[in-house]
PDB file of C-alpha atoms and ligand atoms in Angstrom:
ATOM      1  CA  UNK M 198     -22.993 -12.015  14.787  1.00  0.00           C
ATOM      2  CA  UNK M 199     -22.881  -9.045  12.629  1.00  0.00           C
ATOM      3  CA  UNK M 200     -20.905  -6.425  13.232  1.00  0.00           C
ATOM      4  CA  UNK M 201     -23.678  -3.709  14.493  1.00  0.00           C
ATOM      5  CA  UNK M 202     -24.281  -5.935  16.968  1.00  0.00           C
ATOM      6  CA  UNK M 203     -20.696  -6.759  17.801  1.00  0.00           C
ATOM      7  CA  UNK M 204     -20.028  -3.158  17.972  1.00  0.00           C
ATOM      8  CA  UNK M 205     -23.053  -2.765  20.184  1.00  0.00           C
ATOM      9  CA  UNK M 206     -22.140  -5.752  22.197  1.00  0.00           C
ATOM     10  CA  UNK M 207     -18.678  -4.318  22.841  1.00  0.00           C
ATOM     11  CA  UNK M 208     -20.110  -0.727  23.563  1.00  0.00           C
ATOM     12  CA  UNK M 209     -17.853   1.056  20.623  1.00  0.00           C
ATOM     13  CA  UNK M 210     -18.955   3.446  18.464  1.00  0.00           C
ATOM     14  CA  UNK M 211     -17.096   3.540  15.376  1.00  0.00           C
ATOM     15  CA  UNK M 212     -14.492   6.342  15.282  1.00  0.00           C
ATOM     16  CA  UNK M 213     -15.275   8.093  12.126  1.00  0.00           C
ATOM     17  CA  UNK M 214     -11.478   9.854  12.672  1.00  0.00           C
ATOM     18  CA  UNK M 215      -9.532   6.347  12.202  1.00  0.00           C
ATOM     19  CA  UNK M 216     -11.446   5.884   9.223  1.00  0.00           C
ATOM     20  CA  UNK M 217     -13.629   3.001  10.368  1.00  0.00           C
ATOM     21  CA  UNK M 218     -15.801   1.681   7.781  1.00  0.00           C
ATOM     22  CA  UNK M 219     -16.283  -2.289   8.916  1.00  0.00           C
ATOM     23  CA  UNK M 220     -17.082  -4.649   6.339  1.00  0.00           C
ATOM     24  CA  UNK M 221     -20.379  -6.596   6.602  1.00  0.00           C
ATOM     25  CA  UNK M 222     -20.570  -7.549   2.668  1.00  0.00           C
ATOM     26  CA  UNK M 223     -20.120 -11.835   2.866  1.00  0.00           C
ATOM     27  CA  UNK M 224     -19.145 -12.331  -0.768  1.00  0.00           C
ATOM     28  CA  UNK M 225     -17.179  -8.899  -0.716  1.00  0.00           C
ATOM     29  CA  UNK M 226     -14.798 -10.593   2.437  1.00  0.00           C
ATOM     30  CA  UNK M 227     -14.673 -13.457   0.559  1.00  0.00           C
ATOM     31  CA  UNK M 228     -13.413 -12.833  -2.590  1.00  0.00           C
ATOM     32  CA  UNK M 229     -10.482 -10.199  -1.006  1.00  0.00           C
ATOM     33  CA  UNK M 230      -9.601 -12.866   0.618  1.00  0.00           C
ATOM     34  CA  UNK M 231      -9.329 -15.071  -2.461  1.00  0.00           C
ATOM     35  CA  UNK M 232      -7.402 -12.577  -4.651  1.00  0.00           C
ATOM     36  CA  UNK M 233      -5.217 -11.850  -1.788  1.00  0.00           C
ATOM     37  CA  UNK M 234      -3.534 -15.746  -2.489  1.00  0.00           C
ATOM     38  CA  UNK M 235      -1.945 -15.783   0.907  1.00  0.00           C
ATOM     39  CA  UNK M 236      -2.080 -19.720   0.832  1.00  0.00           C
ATOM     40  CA  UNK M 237       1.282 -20.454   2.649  1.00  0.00           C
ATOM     41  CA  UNK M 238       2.634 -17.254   2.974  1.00  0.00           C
ATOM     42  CA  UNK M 239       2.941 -14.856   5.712  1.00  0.00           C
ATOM     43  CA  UNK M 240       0.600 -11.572   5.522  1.00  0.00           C
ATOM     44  CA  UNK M 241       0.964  -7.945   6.648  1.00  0.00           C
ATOM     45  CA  UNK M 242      -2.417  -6.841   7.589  1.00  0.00           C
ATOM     46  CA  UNK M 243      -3.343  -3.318   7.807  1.00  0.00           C
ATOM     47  CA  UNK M 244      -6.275  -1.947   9.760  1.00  0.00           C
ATOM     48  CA  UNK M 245      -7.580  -5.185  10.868  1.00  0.00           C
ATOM     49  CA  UNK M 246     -10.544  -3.658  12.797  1.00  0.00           C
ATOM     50  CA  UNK M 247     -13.057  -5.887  14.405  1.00  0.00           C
ATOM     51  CA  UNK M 248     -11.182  -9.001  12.144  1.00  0.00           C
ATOM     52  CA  UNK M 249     -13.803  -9.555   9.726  1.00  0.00           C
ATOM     53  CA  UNK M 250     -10.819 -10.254   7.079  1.00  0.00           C
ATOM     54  CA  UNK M 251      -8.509 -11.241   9.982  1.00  0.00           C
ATOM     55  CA  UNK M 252     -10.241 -14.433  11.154  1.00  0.00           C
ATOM     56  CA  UNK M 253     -10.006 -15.804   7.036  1.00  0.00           C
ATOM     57  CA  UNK M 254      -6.567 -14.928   6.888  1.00  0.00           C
ATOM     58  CA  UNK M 255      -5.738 -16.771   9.851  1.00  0.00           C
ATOM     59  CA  UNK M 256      -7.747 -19.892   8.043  1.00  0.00           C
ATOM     60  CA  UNK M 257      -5.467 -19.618   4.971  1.00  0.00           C
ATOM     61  CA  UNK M 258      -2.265 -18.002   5.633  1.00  0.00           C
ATOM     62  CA  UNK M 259       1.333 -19.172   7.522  1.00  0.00           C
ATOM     63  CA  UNK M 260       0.819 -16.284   9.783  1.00  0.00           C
ATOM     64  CA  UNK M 261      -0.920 -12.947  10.099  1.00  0.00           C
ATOM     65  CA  UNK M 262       1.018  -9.586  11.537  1.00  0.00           C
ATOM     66  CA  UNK M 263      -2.085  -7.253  11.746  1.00  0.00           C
ATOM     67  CA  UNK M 264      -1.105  -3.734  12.772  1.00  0.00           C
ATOM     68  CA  UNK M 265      -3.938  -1.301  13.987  1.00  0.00           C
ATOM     69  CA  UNK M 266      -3.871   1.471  15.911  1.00  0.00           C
ATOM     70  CA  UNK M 267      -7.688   1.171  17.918  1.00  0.00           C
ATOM     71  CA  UNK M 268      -7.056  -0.246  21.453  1.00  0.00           C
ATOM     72  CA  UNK M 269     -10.878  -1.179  21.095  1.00  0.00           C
ATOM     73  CA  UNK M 270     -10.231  -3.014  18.481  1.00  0.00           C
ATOM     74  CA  UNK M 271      -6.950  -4.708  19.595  1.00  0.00           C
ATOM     75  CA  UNK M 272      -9.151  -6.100  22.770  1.00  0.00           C
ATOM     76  CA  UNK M 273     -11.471  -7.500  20.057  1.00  0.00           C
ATOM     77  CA  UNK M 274      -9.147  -8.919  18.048  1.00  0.00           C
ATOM     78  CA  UNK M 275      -7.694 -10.737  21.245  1.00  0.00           C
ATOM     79  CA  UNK M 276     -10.556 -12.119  21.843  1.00  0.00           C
ATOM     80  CA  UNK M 277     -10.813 -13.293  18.700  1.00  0.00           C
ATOM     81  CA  UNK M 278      -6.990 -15.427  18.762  1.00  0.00           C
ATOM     82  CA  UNK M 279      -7.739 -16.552  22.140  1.00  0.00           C
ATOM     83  CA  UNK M 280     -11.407 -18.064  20.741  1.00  0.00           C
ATOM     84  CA  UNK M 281     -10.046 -19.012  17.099  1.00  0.00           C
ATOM     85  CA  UNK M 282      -8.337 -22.793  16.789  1.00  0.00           C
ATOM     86  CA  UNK M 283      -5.995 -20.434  14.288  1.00  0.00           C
ATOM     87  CA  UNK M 284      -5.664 -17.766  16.754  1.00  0.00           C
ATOM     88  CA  UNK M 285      -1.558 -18.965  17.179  1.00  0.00           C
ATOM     89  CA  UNK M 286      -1.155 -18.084  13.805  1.00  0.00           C
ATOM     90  CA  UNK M 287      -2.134 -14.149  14.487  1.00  0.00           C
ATOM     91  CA  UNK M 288       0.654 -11.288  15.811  1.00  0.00           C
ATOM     92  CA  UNK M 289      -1.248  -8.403  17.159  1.00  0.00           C
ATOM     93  CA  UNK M 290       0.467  -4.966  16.940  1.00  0.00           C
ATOM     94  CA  UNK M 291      -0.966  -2.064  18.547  1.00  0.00           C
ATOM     95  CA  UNK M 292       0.735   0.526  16.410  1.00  0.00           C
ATOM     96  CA  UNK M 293      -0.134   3.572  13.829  1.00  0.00           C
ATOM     97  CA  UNK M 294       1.136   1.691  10.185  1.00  0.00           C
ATOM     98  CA  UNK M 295       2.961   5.072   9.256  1.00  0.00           C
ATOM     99  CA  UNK M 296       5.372   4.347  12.149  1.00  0.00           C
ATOM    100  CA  UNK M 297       5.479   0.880  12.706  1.00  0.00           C
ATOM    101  CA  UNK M 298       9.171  -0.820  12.520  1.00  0.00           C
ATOM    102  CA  UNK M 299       9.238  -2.418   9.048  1.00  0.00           C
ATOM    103  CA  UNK M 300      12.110  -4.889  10.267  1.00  0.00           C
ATOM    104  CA  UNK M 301       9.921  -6.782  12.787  1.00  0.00           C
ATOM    105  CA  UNK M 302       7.324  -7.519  10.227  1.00  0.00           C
ATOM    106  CA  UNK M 303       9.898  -9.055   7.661  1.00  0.00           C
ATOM    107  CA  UNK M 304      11.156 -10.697  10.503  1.00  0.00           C
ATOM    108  CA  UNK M 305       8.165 -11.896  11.918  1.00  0.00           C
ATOM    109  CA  UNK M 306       7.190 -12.938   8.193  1.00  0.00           C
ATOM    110  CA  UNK M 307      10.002 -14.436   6.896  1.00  0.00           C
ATOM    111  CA  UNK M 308      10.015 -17.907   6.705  1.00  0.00           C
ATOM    112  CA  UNK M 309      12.679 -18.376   3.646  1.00  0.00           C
ATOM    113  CA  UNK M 310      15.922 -16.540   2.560  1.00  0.00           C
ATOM    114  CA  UNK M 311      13.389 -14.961  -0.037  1.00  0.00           C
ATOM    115  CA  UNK M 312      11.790 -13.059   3.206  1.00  0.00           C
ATOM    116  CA  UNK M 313       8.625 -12.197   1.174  1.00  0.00           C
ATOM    117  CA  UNK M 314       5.249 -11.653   2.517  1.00  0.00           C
ATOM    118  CA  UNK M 315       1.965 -10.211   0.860  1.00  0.00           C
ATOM    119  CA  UNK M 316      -0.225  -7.460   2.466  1.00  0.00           C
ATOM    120  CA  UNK M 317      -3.699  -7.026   2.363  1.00  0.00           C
ATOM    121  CA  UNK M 318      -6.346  -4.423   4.187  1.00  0.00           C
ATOM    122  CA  UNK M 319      -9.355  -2.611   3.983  1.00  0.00           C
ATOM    123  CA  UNK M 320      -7.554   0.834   4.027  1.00  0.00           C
ATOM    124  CA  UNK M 321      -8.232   4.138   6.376  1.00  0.00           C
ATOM    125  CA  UNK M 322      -9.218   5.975   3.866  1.00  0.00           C
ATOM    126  CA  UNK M 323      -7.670   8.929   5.618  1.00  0.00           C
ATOM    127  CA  UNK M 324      -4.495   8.056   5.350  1.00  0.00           C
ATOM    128  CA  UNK M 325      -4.000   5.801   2.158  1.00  0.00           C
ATOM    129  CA  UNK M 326      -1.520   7.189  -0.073  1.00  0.00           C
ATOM    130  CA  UNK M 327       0.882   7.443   2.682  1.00  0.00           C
ATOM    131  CA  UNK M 328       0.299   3.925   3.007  1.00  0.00           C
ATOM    132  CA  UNK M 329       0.970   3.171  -0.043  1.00  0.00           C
ATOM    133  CA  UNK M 330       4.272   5.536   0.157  1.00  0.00           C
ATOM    134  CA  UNK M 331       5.395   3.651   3.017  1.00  0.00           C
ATOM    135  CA  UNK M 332       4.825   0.114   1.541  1.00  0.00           C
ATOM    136  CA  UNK M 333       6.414   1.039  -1.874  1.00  0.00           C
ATOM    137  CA  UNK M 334       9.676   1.505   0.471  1.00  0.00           C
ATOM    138  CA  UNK M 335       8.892  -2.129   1.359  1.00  0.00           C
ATOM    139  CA  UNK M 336       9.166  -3.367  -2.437  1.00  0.00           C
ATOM    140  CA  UNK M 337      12.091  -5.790  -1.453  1.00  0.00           C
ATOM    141  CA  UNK M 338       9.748  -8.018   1.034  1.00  0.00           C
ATOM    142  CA  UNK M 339       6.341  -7.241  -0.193  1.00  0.00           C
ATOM    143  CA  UNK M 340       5.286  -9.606  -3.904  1.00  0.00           C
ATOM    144  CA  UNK M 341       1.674  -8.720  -3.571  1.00  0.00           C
ATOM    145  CA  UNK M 342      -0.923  -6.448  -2.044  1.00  0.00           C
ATOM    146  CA  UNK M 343      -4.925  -6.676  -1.973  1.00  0.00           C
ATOM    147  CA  UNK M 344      -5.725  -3.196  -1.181  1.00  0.00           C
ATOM    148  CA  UNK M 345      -9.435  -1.789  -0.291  1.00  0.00           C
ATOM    149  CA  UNK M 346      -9.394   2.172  -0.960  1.00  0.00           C
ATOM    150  CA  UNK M 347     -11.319   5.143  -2.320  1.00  0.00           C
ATOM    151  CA  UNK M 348     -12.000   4.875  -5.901  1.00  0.00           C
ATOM    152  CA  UNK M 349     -10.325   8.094  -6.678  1.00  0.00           C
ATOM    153  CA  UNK M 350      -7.192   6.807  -4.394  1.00  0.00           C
ATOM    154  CA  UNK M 351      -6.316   3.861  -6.683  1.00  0.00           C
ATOM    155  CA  UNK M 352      -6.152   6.362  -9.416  1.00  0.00           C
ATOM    156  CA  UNK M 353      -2.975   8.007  -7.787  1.00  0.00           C
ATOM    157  CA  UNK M 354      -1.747   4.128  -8.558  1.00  0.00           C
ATOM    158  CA  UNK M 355      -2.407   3.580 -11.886  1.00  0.00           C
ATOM    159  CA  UNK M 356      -2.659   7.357 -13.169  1.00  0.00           C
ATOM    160  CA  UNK M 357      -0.400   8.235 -16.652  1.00  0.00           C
ATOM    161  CA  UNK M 358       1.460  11.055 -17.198  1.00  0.00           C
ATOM    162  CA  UNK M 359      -0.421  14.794 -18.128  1.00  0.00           C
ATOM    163  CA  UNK M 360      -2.728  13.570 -15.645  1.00  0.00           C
ATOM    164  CA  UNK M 361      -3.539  15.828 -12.235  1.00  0.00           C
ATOM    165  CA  UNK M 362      -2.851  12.057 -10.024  1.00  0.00           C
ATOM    166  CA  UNK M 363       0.329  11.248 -12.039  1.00  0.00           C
ATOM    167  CA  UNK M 364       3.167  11.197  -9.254  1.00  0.00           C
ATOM    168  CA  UNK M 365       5.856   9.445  -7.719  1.00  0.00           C
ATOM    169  CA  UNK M 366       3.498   7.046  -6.236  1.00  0.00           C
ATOM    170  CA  UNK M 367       2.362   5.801  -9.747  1.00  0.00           C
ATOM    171  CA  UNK M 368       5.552   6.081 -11.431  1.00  0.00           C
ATOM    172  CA  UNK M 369       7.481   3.665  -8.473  1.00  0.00           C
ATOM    173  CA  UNK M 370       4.491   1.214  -8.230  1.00  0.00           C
ATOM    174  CA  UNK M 371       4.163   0.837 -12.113  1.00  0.00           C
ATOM    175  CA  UNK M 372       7.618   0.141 -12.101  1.00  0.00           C
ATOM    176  CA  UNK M 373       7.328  -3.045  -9.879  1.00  0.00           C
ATOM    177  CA  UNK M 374       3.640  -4.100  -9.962  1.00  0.00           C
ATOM    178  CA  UNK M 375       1.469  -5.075 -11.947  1.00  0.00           C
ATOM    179  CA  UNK M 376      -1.968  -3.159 -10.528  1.00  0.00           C
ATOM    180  CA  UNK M 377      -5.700  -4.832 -11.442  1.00  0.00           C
ATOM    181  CA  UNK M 378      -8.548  -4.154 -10.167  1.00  0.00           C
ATOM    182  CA  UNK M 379     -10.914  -7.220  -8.729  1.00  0.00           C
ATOM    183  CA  UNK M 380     -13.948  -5.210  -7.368  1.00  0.00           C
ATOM    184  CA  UNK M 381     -15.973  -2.401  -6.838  1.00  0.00           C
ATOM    185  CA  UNK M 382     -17.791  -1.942  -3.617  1.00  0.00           C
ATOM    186  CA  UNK M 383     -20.625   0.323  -2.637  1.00  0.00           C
ATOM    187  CA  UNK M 384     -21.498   2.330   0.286  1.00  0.00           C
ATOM    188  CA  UNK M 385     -23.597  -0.556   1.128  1.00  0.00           C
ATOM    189  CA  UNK M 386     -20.917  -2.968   1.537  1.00  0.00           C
ATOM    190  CA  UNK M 387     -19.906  -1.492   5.241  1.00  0.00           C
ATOM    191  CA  UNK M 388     -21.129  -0.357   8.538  1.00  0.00           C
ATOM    192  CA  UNK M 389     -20.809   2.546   8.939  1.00  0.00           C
ATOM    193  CA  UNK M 390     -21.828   3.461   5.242  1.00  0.00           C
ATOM    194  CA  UNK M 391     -19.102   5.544   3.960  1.00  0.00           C
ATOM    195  CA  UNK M 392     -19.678   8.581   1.194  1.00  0.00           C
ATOM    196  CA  UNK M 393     -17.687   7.178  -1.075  1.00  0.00           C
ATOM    197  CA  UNK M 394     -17.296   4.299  -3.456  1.00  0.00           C
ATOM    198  CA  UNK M 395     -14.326   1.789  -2.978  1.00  0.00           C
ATOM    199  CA  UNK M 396     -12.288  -0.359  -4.759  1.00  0.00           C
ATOM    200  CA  UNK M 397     -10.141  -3.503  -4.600  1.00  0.00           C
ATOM    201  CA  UNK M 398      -6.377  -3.717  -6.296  1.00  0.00           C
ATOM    202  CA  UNK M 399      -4.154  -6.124  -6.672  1.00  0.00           C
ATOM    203  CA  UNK M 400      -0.426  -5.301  -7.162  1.00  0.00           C
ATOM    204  CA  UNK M 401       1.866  -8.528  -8.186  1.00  0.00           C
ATOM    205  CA  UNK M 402       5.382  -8.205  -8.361  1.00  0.00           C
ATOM    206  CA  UNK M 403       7.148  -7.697 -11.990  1.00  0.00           C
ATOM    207  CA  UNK M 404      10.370  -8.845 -12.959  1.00  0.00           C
ATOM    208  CA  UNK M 405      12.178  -5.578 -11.690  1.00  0.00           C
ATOM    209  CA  UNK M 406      15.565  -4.159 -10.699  1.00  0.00           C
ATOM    210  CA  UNK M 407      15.889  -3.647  -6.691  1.00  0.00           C
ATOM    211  CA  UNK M 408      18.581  -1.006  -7.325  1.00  0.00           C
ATOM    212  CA  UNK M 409      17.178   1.096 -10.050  1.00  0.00           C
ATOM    213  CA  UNK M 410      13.656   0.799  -7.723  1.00  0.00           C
ATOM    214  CA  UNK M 411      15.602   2.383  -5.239  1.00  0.00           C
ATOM    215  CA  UNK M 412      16.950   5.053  -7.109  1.00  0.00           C
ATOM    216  CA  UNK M 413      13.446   5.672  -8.681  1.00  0.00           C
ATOM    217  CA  UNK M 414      11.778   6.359  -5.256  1.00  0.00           C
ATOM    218  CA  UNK M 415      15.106   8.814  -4.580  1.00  0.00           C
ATOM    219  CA  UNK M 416      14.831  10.427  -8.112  1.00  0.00           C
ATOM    220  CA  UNK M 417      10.982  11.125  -8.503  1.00  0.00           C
ATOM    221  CA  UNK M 418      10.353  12.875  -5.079  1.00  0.00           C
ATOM    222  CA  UNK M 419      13.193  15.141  -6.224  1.00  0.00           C
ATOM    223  CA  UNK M 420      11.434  15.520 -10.191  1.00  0.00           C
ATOM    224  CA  UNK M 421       8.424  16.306  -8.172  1.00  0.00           C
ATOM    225  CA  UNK M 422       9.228  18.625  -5.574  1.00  0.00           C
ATOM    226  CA  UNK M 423       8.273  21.255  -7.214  1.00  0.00           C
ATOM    227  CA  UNK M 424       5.356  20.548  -9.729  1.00  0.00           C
ATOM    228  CA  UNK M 425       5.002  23.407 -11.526  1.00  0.00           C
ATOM    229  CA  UNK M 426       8.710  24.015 -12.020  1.00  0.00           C
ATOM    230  CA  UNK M 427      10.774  22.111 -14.688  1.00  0.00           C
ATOM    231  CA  UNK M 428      12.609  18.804 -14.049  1.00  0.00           C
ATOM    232  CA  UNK M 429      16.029  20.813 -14.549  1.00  0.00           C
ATOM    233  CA  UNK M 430      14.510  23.093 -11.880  1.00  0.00           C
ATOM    234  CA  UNK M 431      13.990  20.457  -9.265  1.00  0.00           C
ATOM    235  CA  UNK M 432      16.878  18.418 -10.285  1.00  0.00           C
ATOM    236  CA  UNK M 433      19.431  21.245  -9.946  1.00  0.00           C
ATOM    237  CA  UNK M 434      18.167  21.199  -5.957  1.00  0.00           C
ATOM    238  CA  UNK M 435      18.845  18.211  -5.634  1.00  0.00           C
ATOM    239  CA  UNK M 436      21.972  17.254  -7.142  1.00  0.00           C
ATOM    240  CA  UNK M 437      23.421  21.218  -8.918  1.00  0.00           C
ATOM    241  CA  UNK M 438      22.885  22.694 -11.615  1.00  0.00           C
ATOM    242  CA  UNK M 439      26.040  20.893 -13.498  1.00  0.00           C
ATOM    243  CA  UNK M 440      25.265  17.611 -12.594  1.00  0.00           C
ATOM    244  CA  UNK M 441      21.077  18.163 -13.203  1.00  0.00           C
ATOM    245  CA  UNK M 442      22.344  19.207 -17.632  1.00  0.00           C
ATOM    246  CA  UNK M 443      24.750  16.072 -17.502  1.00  0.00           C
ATOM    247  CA  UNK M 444      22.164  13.862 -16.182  1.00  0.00           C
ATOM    248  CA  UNK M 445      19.210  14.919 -18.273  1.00  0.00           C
ATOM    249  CA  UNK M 446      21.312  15.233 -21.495  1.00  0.00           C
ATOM    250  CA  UNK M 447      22.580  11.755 -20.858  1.00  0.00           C
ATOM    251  CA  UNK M 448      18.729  10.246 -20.173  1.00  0.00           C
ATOM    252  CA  UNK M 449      17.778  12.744 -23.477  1.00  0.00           C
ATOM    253  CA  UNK M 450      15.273  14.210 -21.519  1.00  0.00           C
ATOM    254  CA  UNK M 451      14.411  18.334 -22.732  1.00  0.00           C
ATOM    255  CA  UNK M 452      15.634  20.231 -19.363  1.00  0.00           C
ATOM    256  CA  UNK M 453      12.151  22.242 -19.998  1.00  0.00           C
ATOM    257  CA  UNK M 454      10.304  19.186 -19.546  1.00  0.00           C
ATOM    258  CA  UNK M 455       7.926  18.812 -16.383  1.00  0.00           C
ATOM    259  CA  UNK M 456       8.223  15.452 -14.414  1.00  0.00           C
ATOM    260  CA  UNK M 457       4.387  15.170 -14.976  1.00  0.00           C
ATOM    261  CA  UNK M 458       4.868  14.986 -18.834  1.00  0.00           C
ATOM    262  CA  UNK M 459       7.832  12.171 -18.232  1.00  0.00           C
ATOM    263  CA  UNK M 460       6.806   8.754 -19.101  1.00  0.00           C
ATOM    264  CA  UNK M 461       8.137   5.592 -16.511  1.00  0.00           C
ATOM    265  CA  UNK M 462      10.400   4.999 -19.492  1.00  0.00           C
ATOM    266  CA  UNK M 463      12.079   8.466 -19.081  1.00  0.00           C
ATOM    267  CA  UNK M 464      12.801   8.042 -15.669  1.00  0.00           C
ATOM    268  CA  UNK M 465      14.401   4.591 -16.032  1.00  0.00           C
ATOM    269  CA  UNK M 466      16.932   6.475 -18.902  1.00  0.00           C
ATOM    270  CA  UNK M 467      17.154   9.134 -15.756  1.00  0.00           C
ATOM    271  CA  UNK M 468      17.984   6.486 -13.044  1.00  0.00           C
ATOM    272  CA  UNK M 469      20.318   4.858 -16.058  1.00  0.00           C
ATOM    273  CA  UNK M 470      21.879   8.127 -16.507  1.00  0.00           C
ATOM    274  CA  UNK M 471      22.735   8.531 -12.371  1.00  0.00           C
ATOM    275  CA  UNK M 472      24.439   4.856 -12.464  1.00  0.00           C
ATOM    276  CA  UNK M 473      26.781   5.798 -15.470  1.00  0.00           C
ATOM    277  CA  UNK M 474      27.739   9.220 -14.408  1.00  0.00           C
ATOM    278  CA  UNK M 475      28.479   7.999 -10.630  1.00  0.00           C
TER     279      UNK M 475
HETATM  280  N1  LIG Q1542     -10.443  -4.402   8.301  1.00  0.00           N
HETATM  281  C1  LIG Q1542     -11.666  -3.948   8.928  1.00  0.00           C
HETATM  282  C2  LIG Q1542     -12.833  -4.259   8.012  1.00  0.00           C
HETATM  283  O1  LIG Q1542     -12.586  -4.465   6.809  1.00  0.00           O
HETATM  284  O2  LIG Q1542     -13.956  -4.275   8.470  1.00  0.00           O
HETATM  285  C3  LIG Q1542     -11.620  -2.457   9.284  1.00  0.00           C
HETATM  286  C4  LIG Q1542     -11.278  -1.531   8.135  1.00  0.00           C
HETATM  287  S1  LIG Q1542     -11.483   0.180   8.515  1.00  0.00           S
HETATM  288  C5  LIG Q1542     -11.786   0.843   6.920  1.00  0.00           C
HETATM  289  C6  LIG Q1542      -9.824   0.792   8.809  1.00  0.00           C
HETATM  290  C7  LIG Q1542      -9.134   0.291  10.084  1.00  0.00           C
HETATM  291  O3  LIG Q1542      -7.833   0.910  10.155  1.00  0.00           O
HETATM  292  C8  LIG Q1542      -9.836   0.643  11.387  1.00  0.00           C
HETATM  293  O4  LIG Q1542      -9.888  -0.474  12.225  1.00  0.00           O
HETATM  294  C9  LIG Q1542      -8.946   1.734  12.011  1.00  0.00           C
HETATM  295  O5  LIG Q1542      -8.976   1.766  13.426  1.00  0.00           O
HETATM  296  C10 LIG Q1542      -7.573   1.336  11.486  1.00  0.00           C
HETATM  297  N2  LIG Q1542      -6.603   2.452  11.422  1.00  0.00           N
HETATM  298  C11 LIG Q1542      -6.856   3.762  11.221  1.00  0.00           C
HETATM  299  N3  LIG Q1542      -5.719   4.468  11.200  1.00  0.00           N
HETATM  300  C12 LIG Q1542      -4.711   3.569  11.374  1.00  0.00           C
HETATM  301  C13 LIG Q1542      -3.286   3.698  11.450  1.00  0.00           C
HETATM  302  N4  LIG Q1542      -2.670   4.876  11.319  1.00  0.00           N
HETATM  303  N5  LIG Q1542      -2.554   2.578  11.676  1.00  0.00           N
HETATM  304  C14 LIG Q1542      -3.167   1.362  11.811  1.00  0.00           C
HETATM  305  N6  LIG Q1542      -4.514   1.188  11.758  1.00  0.00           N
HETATM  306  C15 LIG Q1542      -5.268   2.275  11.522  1.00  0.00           C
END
């Protein structure tokens, strides 16, 4: 059935608030789910809609958490794991993803001492760079995410520095993924047609530090709070005006600098530089 129908059949109108821009592109479904990899793992899914990723998932994965915040769409999805001979495998949340309790999903989704899982949705576009904020947090659990978004959105990822998107968000995921991207979709692709173009990533874990990740999510909201101001500016805020000159003459970093000219580099010296002086 495709989904027009299924969303006729179900009498829901798309809500074009939650962002919902279903999926109706075969090979498109397809090949997310390929890069996604979640062959024996457990997967986070975000925004699971009607379940036109869901239901392949379910085929390939350990188990499938799949948080959405649509009631509509919850009731579909249940009728989906109560039809589906993999529909054991699925854990339906009803929750907003910018709220939901982190600790059930890694527990839900654990199924070594390793406790790591891989997420994968079609974004709300509304919404995703505080996704993305929220997973970073996650880094510990999470070795790879297949993310749908706005073309303009993955730049925030991948952006360099001198550049308007360059921000915490791209300096924390650099430092522990590794970002491709592994399509481009149209307009076309979904139902409703969005105005935008969209893109697929895929961010696989480096060989990183947890701790100095940590202390890099800390440390670049602080270098940023500010943007226009320098980093000794925003650092003094945070930690003095002392401790901000020992800090950035330790990481040889200009005090007159801005945290948008700083390379990932300079804020590893930085985090460094916190660990020695502490
Ligand atoms: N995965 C489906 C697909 O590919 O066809 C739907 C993707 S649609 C772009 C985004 C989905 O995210 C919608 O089902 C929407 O209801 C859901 N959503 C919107 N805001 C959300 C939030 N804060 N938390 C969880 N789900 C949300």
């Amino acid at each position: 059935m495709n989904i027009k129908n299924k969303l006729n059949s179900l009498s829901i109108t798309p809500n074009k608030a939650l962002g919902q821009n279903f999926l109706t592109d075969e090979q498109a479904i397809k090949k997310i789910v390929s890069v996604s990899d979640v062959r024996d793992f457990g997967v986070l899914e975000i925004g699971p809609g009607l379940g036109a990723l869901t239901s392949e998932l379910m085929k390939v994965s350990k188990k499938v958490v799949a948080v959405e915040i649509d009631v509509k769409m919850i009731d579909a999805l249940n009728d989906l794991k109560n039809e589906s001979e993999f529909g054991e495998k699925l854990i339906l949340v009803h929750d907003d993803i910018l709220k939901t309790d982190f600790a059930f999903i890694t527990k839900e989704l654990s199924f070594d001492f390793s406790q790591q899982y891989k997420v994968v949705g079609n974004l709300p576009y509304y919404i995703t760079t505080p996704i993305c904020v929220r997973l970073m947090k996650q880094h510990e659990h999470i070795c790879q995410l297949t993310l749908m978004m706005q073309r303009e959105a993955a730049t925030r990822i991948t952006a360099k520095p001198k550049s308007e998107q360059y921000g915490p968000l791209s300096i924390v995921s650099q430092y522990i993924y590794d970002t491709q991207s592994a399509l481009e979709l149209s307009p076309q692709a979904y139902y409703p047609q969005p105005d935008v173009f969209s893109t697929v990533i895929t961010m696989k874990k480096r060989d990183y530090d947890i701790k100095k990740a940590n202390m890099l999510i800390k440390i670049t909201n602080i270098c940023f709070a500010m943007r226009r101001k320098t980093i000794q500016n925003n650092l003094s805020n945070g930690c003095g005006k002392e401790k901000s000159q020992k800090l950035l003459s330790v990481a040889n970093i200009p005090p007159s600098a801005r945290a948008e000219a700083l390379e990932l580099e300079d804020f590893i010296r930085l985090v460094d530089a916190i660990a020695d002086i502490d």
